[in-house]
Coordinates of C-alpha atoms in Angstrom, one line a residue:
Chain A
M1 CA 4.2 -112.3 -122.1
P2 CA 2.3 -108.7 -121.8
I3 CA -1.4 -108.9 -121.4
Q4 CA -3.1 -107.9 -124.3
K5 CA -5.7 -105.9 -124.1
G6 CA -9.3 -107.1 -125.0
K7 CA -7.8 -110.8 -124.5
L8 CA -8.5 -110.8 -120.9
R9 CA -11.3 -112.7 -120.4
K10 CA -13.8 -111.9 -117.7
K11 CA -15.2 -114.7 -115.6
E12 CA -16.2 -115.4 -112.4
L13 CA -14.7 -117.9 -109.7
T14 CA -16.2 -120.7 -108.1
I15 CA -15.6 -122.1 -105.2
N16 CA -16.9 -124.3 -102.6
M17 CA -17.3 -123.1 -98.9
G18 CA -17.5 -126.3 -96.8
P19 CA -18.8 -129.0 -96.7
Q20 CA -15.6 -129.0 -94.1
H21 CA -15.2 -125.5 -93.2
P22 CA -14.4 -124.8 -89.9
A23 CA -17.2 -121.4 -89.9
T24 CA -19.9 -123.5 -91.7
H25 CA -21.1 -125.3 -88.1
G26 CA -21.5 -129.1 -89.6
V27 CA -21.5 -129.5 -93.3
L28 CA -22.7 -126.9 -94.8
R29 CA -21.7 -127.0 -98.7
L30 CA -21.9 -123.3 -100.3
E31 CA -21.3 -123.0 -104.1
L32 CA -20.2 -119.3 -104.0
D33 CA -19.7 -117.7 -107.6
I34 CA -16.9 -115.0 -106.8
D35 CA -16.1 -111.4 -108.5
G36 CA -13.2 -110.3 -106.6
E37 CA -13.9 -110.1 -103.1
T38 CA -17.9 -109.7 -104.1
V39 CA -20.4 -112.4 -104.2
V40 CA -22.6 -113.3 -107.2
K41 CA -24.1 -116.1 -106.5
C42 CA -24.7 -118.5 -103.5
T43 CA -26.0 -122.3 -104.0
P44 CA -26.4 -123.8 -100.1
H45 CA -26.0 -127.6 -101.0
V46 CA -27.2 -129.7 -98.0
G47 CA -27.7 -133.5 -96.8
Y48 CA -24.3 -134.2 -96.1
L49 CA -25.9 -134.9 -92.6
H50 CA -29.1 -136.9 -94.0
R51 CA -29.7 -140.0 -91.7
G52 CA -33.5 -140.1 -92.9
T53 CA -34.7 -139.6 -89.3
E54 CA -38.6 -139.3 -90.3
K55 CA -38.3 -142.9 -92.4
L56 CA -37.0 -144.5 -89.1
G57 CA -39.8 -142.9 -86.9
E58 CA -42.2 -144.5 -88.8
N59 CA -40.1 -147.8 -88.3
R60 CA -40.2 -147.4 -84.6
T61 CA -42.8 -147.1 -81.9
Y62 CA -44.3 -143.8 -80.6
L63 CA -42.0 -144.7 -77.4
S64 CA -38.7 -145.9 -78.9
A65 CA -38.5 -143.3 -82.1
L66 CA -38.0 -140.8 -78.9
P67 CA -33.9 -140.9 -78.8
L68 CA -34.0 -140.1 -82.8
T69 CA -35.1 -136.5 -82.1
D70 CA -32.3 -136.1 -79.5
R71 CA -29.9 -136.2 -83.0
L72 CA -32.0 -133.5 -84.7
D73 CA -30.9 -130.4 -83.2
Y74 CA -28.4 -131.7 -81.0
I75 CA -27.4 -128.9 -79.0
S76 CA -30.5 -128.4 -77.5
S77 CA -32.1 -132.0 -77.6
M78 CA -34.1 -131.1 -74.6
A79 CA -36.7 -128.5 -76.7
N80 CA -36.8 -131.5 -79.6
N81 CA -37.7 -134.1 -77.2
V82 CA -40.5 -131.9 -75.7
G83 CA -41.6 -131.2 -78.8
Y84 CA -41.8 -134.6 -79.9
C85 CA -43.7 -135.6 -76.7
L86 CA -46.0 -132.6 -77.0
A87 CA -46.9 -133.4 -80.4
V88 CA -47.8 -137.5 -79.4
E89 CA -49.7 -136.3 -76.4
R90 CA -51.7 -133.7 -78.7
L91 CA -52.3 -137.4 -81.2
F92 CA -53.3 -139.4 -78.2
G93 CA -55.5 -136.3 -76.5
I94 CA -54.0 -136.4 -73.2
E95 CA -51.9 -133.7 -71.0
A96 CA -48.9 -134.1 -68.8
P97 CA -49.3 -133.5 -65.2
E98 CA -48.8 -129.9 -63.7
R99 CA -45.5 -130.8 -62.3
A100 CA -44.2 -132.8 -65.5
K101 CA -45.0 -129.5 -67.5
F102 CA -43.4 -126.9 -65.4
I103 CA -40.4 -129.4 -65.4
R104 CA -40.5 -129.3 -68.9
T105 CA -40.5 -125.6 -69.2
M106 CA -37.5 -125.6 -67.0
A107 CA -35.3 -128.0 -69.4
S108 CA -36.5 -126.6 -73.0
E109 CA -35.5 -122.8 -71.3
M110 CA -32.2 -124.5 -70.1
S111 CA -31.5 -125.7 -73.5
R112 CA -32.5 -122.6 -74.7
I113 CA -29.9 -121.1 -72.9
S114 CA -26.9 -123.8 -73.9
S115 CA -28.2 -123.6 -77.7
H116 CA -27.7 -119.7 -77.7
L117 CA -24.6 -119.5 -75.7
L118 CA -22.8 -122.1 -78.6
W119 CA -24.0 -120.0 -81.1
L120 CA -22.5 -116.4 -79.5
G121 CA -19.5 -118.3 -78.9
T122 CA -19.0 -119.7 -82.3
H123 CA -20.8 -116.6 -84.4
A124 CA -18.1 -114.4 -82.2
L125 CA -15.3 -116.6 -82.7
D126 CA -15.9 -116.9 -86.9
I127 CA -16.2 -113.1 -87.0
G128 CA -12.5 -112.8 -85.0
A129 CA -13.7 -112.2 -81.2
M130 CA -12.2 -114.9 -80.0
T131 CA -12.4 -114.3 -75.8
V132 CA -16.1 -114.6 -75.6
F133 CA -16.1 -117.8 -77.2
L134 CA -14.3 -119.2 -73.6
Y135 CA -16.5 -116.8 -71.3
A136 CA -19.9 -118.6 -73.2
F137 CA -18.2 -121.9 -73.4
K138 CA -17.7 -121.3 -69.4
E139 CA -21.6 -121.2 -69.0
R140 CA -22.3 -123.7 -71.2
E141 CA -20.4 -126.5 -69.4
W142 CA -22.4 -125.1 -66.4
I143 CA -25.8 -125.9 -68.2
L144 CA -24.4 -129.3 -69.3
D145 CA -23.8 -130.5 -66.0
L146 CA -26.9 -129.4 -64.7
F147 CA -28.5 -131.5 -68.0
E148 CA -26.5 -134.0 -66.4
M149 CA -27.7 -133.9 -62.9
L150 CA -31.2 -134.0 -64.3
T151 CA -31.2 -136.9 -66.9
G152 CA -27.8 -138.9 -66.9
A153 CA -26.6 -137.3 -70.3
R154 CA -24.8 -134.1 -71.1
L155 CA -26.2 -133.4 -74.5
T156 CA -28.6 -136.2 -75.7
V157 CA -30.8 -136.3 -72.7
T158 CA -34.5 -138.2 -73.7
Y159 CA -35.9 -137.1 -70.7
P160 CA -39.7 -136.4 -71.5
R161 CA -41.7 -139.1 -71.7
I162 CA -45.1 -139.4 -73.3
G163 CA -47.4 -138.2 -70.7
G164 CA -45.0 -136.5 -68.7
V165 CA -40.9 -136.8 -67.7
K166 CA -38.4 -139.5 -66.6
A167 CA -37.5 -139.0 -63.3
D168 CA -38.4 -136.3 -60.6
V169 CA -36.1 -133.3 -60.0
S170 CA -33.9 -133.3 -56.7
E171 CA -33.9 -130.6 -54.0
E172 CA -30.1 -130.8 -55.2
F173 CA -30.7 -129.9 -59.1
L174 CA -33.1 -127.4 -57.9
S175 CA -31.1 -125.3 -55.9
S176 CA -27.7 -125.7 -57.8
L177 CA -30.2 -124.5 -61.2
Y178 CA -31.6 -121.4 -58.6
K179 CA -27.8 -120.3 -58.1
F180 CA -27.2 -120.7 -62.1
T181 CA -30.0 -118.2 -62.6
D182 CA -28.8 -116.2 -59.8
E183 CA -25.1 -115.6 -61.5
F184 CA -26.3 -115.6 -65.1
P185 CA -27.0 -112.1 -65.7
K186 CA -23.8 -111.3 -64.5
R187 CA -22.5 -113.3 -67.0
I188 CA -24.5 -112.0 -70.0
E189 CA -22.8 -108.3 -68.6
E190 CA -19.7 -109.7 -69.1
Y191 CA -20.2 -110.8 -72.9
E192 CA -22.0 -107.4 -73.4
T193 CA -18.8 -105.9 -72.2
L194 CA -16.8 -108.3 -74.4
I195 CA -18.6 -107.2 -77.8
D196 CA -21.6 -104.9 -77.0
Q197 CA -19.7 -101.7 -77.9
N198 CA -16.6 -103.0 -79.8
R199 CA -16.3 -101.4 -83.6
I200 CA -14.8 -104.4 -84.5
W201 CA -17.9 -106.2 -84.1
L202 CA -20.5 -103.3 -84.6
Q203 CA -18.7 -103.1 -88.3
R204 CA -19.1 -106.8 -88.7
T205 CA -22.7 -106.8 -87.7
K206 CA -24.3 -103.6 -88.2
N207 CA -26.1 -103.6 -91.5
I208 CA -24.9 -106.8 -92.7
G209 CA -27.6 -109.3 -93.7
I210 CA -30.4 -107.2 -93.8
I211 CA -33.8 -109.1 -93.6
S212 CA -36.8 -107.1 -93.7
A213 CA -40.2 -107.4 -91.7
E214 CA -42.2 -108.7 -94.9
E215 CA -39.3 -110.8 -96.4
A216 CA -38.9 -112.7 -93.2
V217 CA -42.4 -113.1 -93.0
N218 CA -42.5 -114.3 -96.9
W219 CA -39.4 -116.7 -96.2
G220 CA -40.9 -118.7 -93.9
L221 CA -38.6 -117.1 -90.9
T222 CA -39.3 -118.2 -87.4
G223 CA -37.7 -117.9 -84.0
P224 CA -34.8 -114.4 -83.1
M225 CA -34.7 -114.6 -87.3
L226 CA -38.2 -113.0 -87.7
R227 CA -38.1 -111.4 -84.3
G228 CA -35.2 -109.8 -85.5
S229 CA -36.9 -108.0 -88.2
G230 CA -39.3 -107.0 -85.5
V231 CA -42.2 -109.3 -86.2
D232 CA -43.7 -109.9 -82.8
Y233 CA -44.5 -113.9 -83.4
D234 CA -43.3 -116.0 -80.9
L235 CA -45.3 -120.0 -80.0
R236 CA -45.0 -120.0 -76.5
K237 CA -46.6 -116.5 -76.0
Y238 CA -49.6 -117.0 -79.1
C239 CA -50.1 -120.4 -78.4
P240 CA -48.9 -121.6 -75.1
Y241 CA -47.8 -125.2 -74.5
D242 CA -47.0 -126.7 -71.2
A243 CA -46.2 -124.1 -68.4
Y244 CA -45.5 -121.1 -70.4
D245 CA -49.1 -119.5 -69.5
Q246 CA -48.3 -119.4 -66.3
V247 CA -44.9 -117.8 -66.6
E248 CA -44.0 -114.1 -67.2
F249 CA -41.5 -113.1 -69.9
D250 CA -41.1 -110.9 -73.0
V251 CA -40.8 -111.4 -76.6
P252 CA -37.5 -109.6 -77.5
L253 CA -37.6 -107.8 -80.6
G254 CA -35.3 -106.6 -82.8
K255 CA -35.7 -103.4 -85.3
C256 CA -34.1 -103.2 -88.8
G257 CA -33.4 -107.0 -89.0
D258 CA -29.5 -107.0 -89.7
T259 CA -27.0 -108.9 -87.6
Y260 CA -26.9 -106.6 -84.9
D261 CA -30.3 -106.8 -84.0
R262 CA -30.5 -110.8 -84.0
Y263 CA -27.2 -110.5 -81.8
R264 CA -29.5 -108.4 -79.4
C265 CA -32.4 -110.3 -79.6
R266 CA -30.9 -113.8 -78.7
M267 CA -29.2 -111.8 -76.0
E268 CA -32.3 -110.3 -74.7
E269 CA -33.9 -114.1 -75.0
M270 CA -31.3 -115.5 -72.9
L271 CA -31.9 -113.0 -70.2
Q272 CA -35.7 -114.1 -70.3
S273 CA -35.1 -118.3 -70.4
N274 CA -33.4 -117.2 -67.1
R275 CA -36.2 -115.9 -65.8
I276 CA -38.5 -118.6 -66.9
I277 CA -36.4 -120.6 -65.3
R278 CA -36.7 -118.8 -61.9
Q279 CA -39.9 -118.7 -62.1
C280 CA -40.9 -122.4 -62.6
I281 CA -38.6 -123.1 -59.7
E282 CA -40.4 -120.9 -57.3
K283 CA -43.8 -122.0 -59.0
L284 CA -43.2 -126.2 -59.4
P285 CA -46.2 -127.3 -58.1
Q286 CA -46.0 -130.7 -56.0
G287 CA -47.9 -133.7 -57.5
P288 CA -46.9 -136.9 -60.2
I289 CA -44.3 -136.6 -63.0
M290 CA -46.7 -139.1 -65.3
S291 CA -49.8 -138.4 -66.2
P292 CA -52.3 -140.9 -64.2
D293 CA -55.2 -140.8 -66.5
A294 CA -53.0 -142.7 -69.6
P295 CA -52.3 -146.1 -68.6
K296 CA -52.0 -147.3 -72.3
L297 CA -49.5 -145.2 -72.8
T298 CA -47.1 -145.1 -70.5
L299 CA -44.8 -148.0 -68.9
P300 CA -46.1 -149.2 -65.4
P301 CA -43.7 -148.8 -62.4
K302 CA -41.3 -152.3 -62.3
E303 CA -42.9 -153.1 -58.9
R304 CA -45.9 -153.2 -60.6
V305 CA -44.9 -155.0 -63.4
Q306 CA -43.0 -157.9 -60.9
K307 CA -46.0 -158.1 -59.0
D308 CA -49.6 -157.8 -61.1
M309 CA -50.5 -159.7 -64.1
E310 CA -52.1 -156.8 -65.8
A311 CA -49.3 -154.1 -65.8
M312 CA -46.9 -157.3 -66.8
I313 CA -49.2 -157.9 -70.2
Q314 CA -49.5 -153.9 -70.7
H315 CA -45.6 -153.2 -70.5
F316 CA -45.2 -156.1 -73.0
V317 CA -47.9 -154.7 -75.3
L318 CA -46.3 -151.1 -75.0
I319 CA -43.0 -152.3 -75.6
T320 CA -43.4 -154.6 -78.9
K321 CA -46.4 -153.2 -80.3
G322 CA -46.0 -149.7 -79.4
P323 CA -49.6 -148.0 -78.1
I324 CA -52.2 -149.8 -80.0
T325 CA -55.0 -146.9 -79.0
A326 CA -53.9 -144.3 -81.0
P327 CA -56.7 -142.7 -83.1
D328 CA -56.9 -142.8 -86.9
G329 CA -55.9 -139.1 -88.7
E330 CA -53.5 -136.6 -88.7
M331 CA -51.7 -133.4 -86.6
Y332 CA -49.7 -130.9 -86.8
S333 CA -48.3 -129.4 -83.5
A334 CA -45.5 -127.0 -83.4
I335 CA -43.2 -125.1 -80.7
E336 CA -40.5 -122.5 -80.2
A337 CA -37.5 -124.6 -80.3
P338 CA -34.6 -122.2 -79.6
K339 CA -33.6 -121.9 -83.4
G340 CA -37.5 -121.4 -84.5
E341 CA -40.5 -123.4 -85.3
L342 CA -39.9 -127.0 -84.9
G343 CA -43.3 -128.8 -85.8
F344 CA -44.0 -132.6 -85.9
Y345 CA -46.5 -133.8 -88.5
F346 CA -48.2 -137.1 -87.9
I347 CA -50.5 -139.1 -89.7
S348 CA -52.1 -142.7 -87.6
D349 CA -53.6 -145.3 -89.1
G350 CA -54.3 -146.5 -85.9
T351 CA -51.1 -149.5 -85.1
G352 CA -48.4 -148.2 -82.6
R353 CA -46.1 -146.2 -85.3
P354 CA -46.9 -143.7 -87.3
Y355 CA -47.8 -144.1 -90.7
R356 CA -46.0 -141.1 -91.2
M357 CA -43.3 -138.8 -89.9
R358 CA -42.8 -135.0 -90.9
L359 CA -40.5 -132.5 -89.3
R360 CA -40.7 -128.9 -90.1
S361 CA -37.2 -127.8 -88.9
P362 CA -36.9 -124.3 -88.5
S363 CA -32.8 -124.6 -90.0
F364 CA -33.7 -126.1 -93.0
V365 CA -35.9 -123.0 -93.7
H366 CA -33.2 -120.4 -92.6
A367 CA -30.8 -122.2 -94.8
S368 CA -32.8 -121.2 -98.0
I369 CA -32.9 -117.8 -97.1
L370 CA -28.9 -117.8 -97.1
P371 CA -28.2 -117.4 -101.3
K372 CA -30.9 -114.1 -100.4
L373 CA -28.3 -112.8 -97.7
C374 CA -25.1 -113.4 -99.4
E375 CA -25.3 -112.2 -102.7
G376 CA -24.0 -109.0 -103.7
S377 CA -21.9 -108.5 -100.2
L378 CA -18.4 -109.7 -99.4
V379 CA -16.8 -112.9 -99.0
A380 CA -16.2 -112.4 -95.3
D381 CA -19.5 -111.3 -94.8
V382 CA -20.9 -114.8 -95.8
I383 CA -19.6 -116.4 -92.4
A384 CA -21.3 -113.5 -90.7
N385 CA -24.3 -114.8 -92.4
I386 CA -23.9 -118.3 -91.7
G387 CA -23.5 -117.3 -88.0
T388 CA -26.3 -115.2 -87.6
I389 CA -29.0 -117.6 -89.2
D390 CA -27.3 -120.1 -86.2
I391 CA -28.7 -123.3 -88.4
V392 CA -27.4 -126.9 -87.1
L393 CA -27.2 -129.2 -90.2
G394 CA -28.5 -132.2 -88.1
E395 CA -31.3 -130.8 -88.0
C396 CA -31.7 -129.3 -91.6
D397 CA -30.8 -132.7 -93.4
R398 CA -32.8 -134.7 -90.4
Chain B
M1 CA -18.4 -85.5 -83.8
G2 CA -18.6 -84.4 -80.3
V3 CA -15.6 -84.3 -77.8
K4 CA -16.4 -87.2 -76.3
K5 CA -16.8 -89.4 -79.0
I6 CA -13.6 -88.2 -80.6
I7 CA -12.1 -89.3 -76.9
K8 CA -13.7 -92.6 -77.2
T9 CA -12.9 -93.3 -80.9
V10 CA -8.9 -91.8 -80.2
F11 CA -8.7 -94.0 -76.9
M12 CA -10.5 -97.1 -77.3
L13 CA -12.5 -96.7 -74.4
E14 CA -14.7 -99.8 -75.3
I15 CA -11.8 -102.3 -76.3
L16 CA -10.0 -101.2 -73.1
K17 CA -13.3 -102.2 -71.2
G18 CA -13.3 -105.5 -72.7
M19 CA -9.3 -106.0 -72.1
S20 CA -9.9 -105.0 -68.3
L21 CA -12.5 -107.4 -67.9
T22 CA -10.1 -110.0 -69.7
F23 CA -7.3 -108.6 -67.0
R24 CA -9.5 -109.3 -64.2
A25 CA -10.2 -112.9 -65.6
L26 CA -6.2 -113.5 -64.8
F27 CA -7.1 -113.3 -60.4
R28 CA -9.7 -115.9 -60.8
R29 CA -10.1 -119.5 -60.0
P30 CA -9.5 -121.5 -63.5
V31 CA -12.5 -123.5 -64.1
T32 CA -10.8 -126.1 -66.1
R33 CA -10.4 -129.5 -64.9
Q34 CA -6.7 -131.3 -66.2
Y35 CA -8.9 -134.5 -67.1
P36 CA -7.0 -137.2 -66.9
K37 CA -5.6 -136.4 -63.4
H38 CA -8.6 -135.0 -61.9
K39 CA -11.7 -136.6 -63.0
R40 CA -14.9 -135.5 -62.2
E41 CA -17.7 -138.3 -60.6
P42 CA -20.7 -138.7 -62.4
F43 CA -23.9 -137.9 -61.5
A44 CA -26.5 -140.0 -60.1
G45 CA -28.1 -141.9 -63.0
F46 CA -25.4 -141.3 -65.5
R47 CA -25.9 -143.3 -68.7
G48 CA -22.5 -145.1 -69.4
L49 CA -21.4 -148.7 -70.2
H50 CA -24.0 -151.5 -70.3
A51 CA -23.5 -154.3 -67.9
L52 CA -25.9 -157.5 -66.7
T53 CA -27.1 -157.7 -63.1
R54 CA -26.4 -160.8 -61.5
R55 CA -28.2 -163.5 -59.8
P56 CA -27.3 -164.7 -56.2
D57 CA -26.1 -168.1 -57.8
G58 CA -23.8 -165.9 -59.8
D59 CA -25.7 -166.5 -63.2
A60 CA -27.3 -163.6 -65.3
V61 CA -30.2 -162.2 -64.3
C62 CA -31.6 -162.0 -67.4
V63 CA -34.3 -164.2 -68.5
G64 CA -34.6 -163.7 -72.4
C65 CA -37.7 -161.8 -72.8
G66 CA -36.4 -159.3 -75.2
L67 CA -37.9 -156.1 -74.4
C68 CA -34.8 -154.5 -74.2
A69 CA -34.3 -155.4 -78.0
A70 CA -37.7 -154.5 -79.0
I71 CA -37.7 -151.2 -77.5
C72 CA -34.0 -150.0 -78.8
P73 CA -34.1 -147.5 -81.0
S74 CA -30.9 -148.8 -82.9
Q75 CA -31.6 -152.2 -82.8
C76 CA -28.3 -153.0 -81.3
I77 CA -29.2 -155.7 -78.6
K78 CA -29.2 -159.6 -79.8
I79 CA -30.6 -162.3 -77.6
Y80 CA -30.5 -166.0 -78.4
T81 CA -32.7 -168.2 -76.3
S82 CA -32.9 -171.9 -76.3
E83 CA -34.6 -174.2 -74.5
G84 CA -32.8 -175.7 -71.5
A85 CA -33.2 -179.0 -68.7
D86 CA -37.0 -178.8 -67.5
H87 CA -38.2 -176.6 -70.1
K88 CA -36.5 -173.1 -69.2
K89 CA -35.5 -170.7 -71.4
V90 CA -31.7 -170.6 -71.2
V91 CA -30.3 -167.3 -72.8
D92 CA -27.5 -168.5 -74.9
R93 CA -26.2 -165.5 -76.0
Y94 CA -26.7 -162.2 -75.0
E95 CA -25.0 -159.3 -77.4
I96 CA -25.2 -155.4 -77.5
E97 CA -23.2 -153.6 -80.1
V98 CA -21.7 -150.6 -78.1
L99 CA -20.6 -148.5 -81.0
R100 CA -24.1 -148.5 -82.6
C101 CA -25.9 -147.6 -78.7
L102 CA -27.4 -144.1 -78.4
Y103 CA -27.2 -144.1 -74.6
C104 CA -30.8 -143.1 -74.0
G105 CA -31.5 -145.9 -71.4
L106 CA -34.8 -147.2 -72.9
C107 CA -33.8 -150.8 -72.3
V108 CA -33.1 -150.0 -68.9
E109 CA -36.8 -148.8 -68.6
A110 CA -38.0 -151.8 -70.4
C111 CA -36.4 -154.5 -68.6
P112 CA -39.3 -156.5 -66.2
F113 CA -36.3 -157.3 -63.9
K114 CA -33.8 -155.1 -63.7
A115 CA -31.0 -157.4 -65.3
V116 CA -30.0 -154.6 -67.8
V117 CA -28.2 -151.7 -66.5
M118 CA -26.5 -148.8 -67.2
T119 CA -23.1 -148.3 -65.3
D120 CA -21.4 -145.0 -64.8
I121 CA -18.5 -146.0 -66.8
Y122 CA -17.5 -143.8 -69.5
E123 CA -13.8 -145.1 -70.1
Y124 CA -13.7 -147.9 -72.4
S125 CA -12.6 -146.7 -75.9
S126 CA -10.4 -149.2 -78.0
F127 CA -8.8 -149.8 -81.0
T128 CA -10.7 -152.1 -82.1
R129 CA -14.3 -152.6 -82.7
Q130 CA -14.6 -156.6 -81.4
E131 CA -13.2 -155.6 -77.7
L132 CA -16.8 -152.8 -78.1
Y133 CA -18.9 -155.8 -79.3
M134 CA -20.3 -156.8 -75.8
T135 CA -20.9 -160.5 -75.4
K136 CA -22.7 -161.6 -72.4
D137 CA -19.8 -162.3 -70.6
K138 CA -18.1 -159.1 -70.9
L139 CA -21.7 -157.8 -69.4
L140 CA -21.4 -159.5 -66.8
A141 CA -17.8 -158.4 -65.9
N142 CA -19.0 -154.8 -66.0
W143 CA -21.1 -155.4 -63.3
D144 CA -18.4 -156.9 -61.5
R145 CA -16.1 -153.8 -62.0
F146 CA -19.2 -151.7 -61.5
S147 CA -20.3 -152.8 -58.2
E148 CA -16.6 -152.9 -56.8
K149 CA -15.7 -149.5 -57.3
R150 CA -19.4 -148.3 -55.7
K151 CA -19.7 -150.1 -53.0
K152 CA -23.4 -149.1 -52.9
T153 CA -27.0 -150.3 -53.8
Y154 CA -27.2 -149.7 -57.3
F155 CA -31.2 -149.1 -58.1
G156 CA -31.7 -147.2 -55.1
S157 CA -29.3 -144.7 -54.3
F158 CA -28.1 -144.4 -58.1
W159 CA -30.0 -145.4 -61.1
K160 CA -32.9 -143.0 -60.9
P161 CA -36.7 -145.2 -60.8
L162 CA -38.7 -144.6 -63.7
F163 CA -41.8 -143.1 -62.3
T164 CA -41.6 -142.4 -58.4
D165 CA -44.3 -140.0 -57.6
F166 CA -47.9 -141.2 -58.0
S167 CA -49.3 -139.5 -55.2
G168 CA -52.9 -137.5 -55.5
S169 CA -54.3 -139.8 -57.4
D170 CA -56.6 -142.2 -56.8
K171 CA -56.3 -144.5 -59.6
Q172 CA -52.9 -144.9 -58.9
A173 CA -54.0 -145.7 -55.0
K174 CA -53.2 -149.7 -55.8
L175 CA -50.0 -149.4 -57.5
Q176 CA -48.7 -147.6 -54.1
D177 CA -49.3 -150.3 -52.0
V178 CA -47.5 -152.8 -54.6
S179 CA -44.7 -150.5 -54.3
K180 CA -44.3 -150.0 -51.0
A181 CA -44.5 -153.8 -50.2
K182 CA -41.2 -155.2 -51.2
K183 CA -38.1 -153.6 -52.9
H184 CA -35.9 -156.1 -53.9
E185 CA -33.1 -153.9 -55.6
D186 CA -30.4 -154.8 -53.2
I187 CA -30.1 -158.6 -53.4
Y188 CA -28.1 -158.8 -56.7
L189 CA -25.9 -156.6 -55.8
E190 CA -24.8 -158.0 -52.6
A191 CA -24.5 -161.5 -54.9
G192 CA -22.7 -159.9 -56.8
K193 CA -19.4 -158.8 -54.6

């Protein structure tokens, strides 16, 4: 039947990208209204991975809520653990000893490298460069093996504790980590050889998903998303926690805030993380790894529990009731996680459990800018945009 | 457009550079491990399948205090106790639902008697849930399997002690004396064999 002129209705097509799309890194669902190849409207739907971490945290003591934070941003769980422990330490007004601070700094930079390597591999894979994925995962495997050596688990580490870290680092671990830092800059060069000047990569990333500095601040972006637009804001630099004030590093910045700038930013960040780890190993001080001035917050050593009645009572009370010395009030504490600013907000009512635990997760904030990035762009660039905001849905949906 | 740029565009120099890297990788040693044939030994302190340690007389060390169940974030440990002869607490059932476990290792830290431990066994997939619901007997069998394989002291060399270094602290001076006094970690392993 021939098409009659004027009878053909023009209407946008609504398609679902996700929740089971290989390029959405989890369970993000985007509702796209498309006109041909152009996206007219984009609506992100989150919540498919909601596990109620905040509510669960209210029903656990401060001690036993720690493993829940592993599952927020599950590819950089060390940073989440450090953020949680730091927040609780600030709530109780204690501080970890120097050695523990350096170990934590070292470990969270390791998690930054592993997170950025995963981002690099999958982002490049989505855009069409498969080789770099294999190369990046080789080094990521190395980091994960180091995590296993340090903590006993590859991904869900549960390594820092309130007032310190779980176990001391071994010489074997330190030397293999040092070897890694020797090798890693060469690997970065390899990734750059593969994609940095590649014309397909440049066409897919340059001038795609531009965010101006003003917009980035207004949308509440943090981390490499903000620094890619040229805003110099890094919590490690401007309100240093742990041992960040004792190590030297630069904050890489982008210029025009497109996907390529954010890529450059993250690559530079990996090198800076490498630098921080090196300095941490070189400067690692001797001393205790658990805060000795917080006996009401940390589990006493097992030898003491079996011998000393007081320690036994403290052990039982701490585990069954939680640290009951919690002060009343509320506080917010944030760290610079690989994805951005990860904040913990506690309301304490003096019991061993928080009255309210609220998480400020960078991925959730970053997901909100997706409609702005995608509207008016091509469908193929939606994938590039999802890759560049580097969200993890475990953290987004909590 | 300069001559240099034209040459670069026509001969695809940057792509050739990348290709040469992949070509060179052909002569490198492969990093992949052929898993079922080659297995890497887990590092010390690996958090794998749970086990209950044995007393010299063959029974479990566990006294049923319930601290592991109290600290467990996913609440997957269940302990049922009763009063036995001469008013002693008897652990009738000790169950861990392995499928719900987070493998955080907090139960091991909470246990005052090192009765519940985590082994380096990581291959225990199953077609049924029943098999992965660990009862007391299964947990004791895990310990036998582990100690047979390891043939080493458990806590001393494998599981990392929780807090090792308190040096430089006056408050903990007393503590150090206690910890130096005696280490009875190896007893249970010897009995388990």
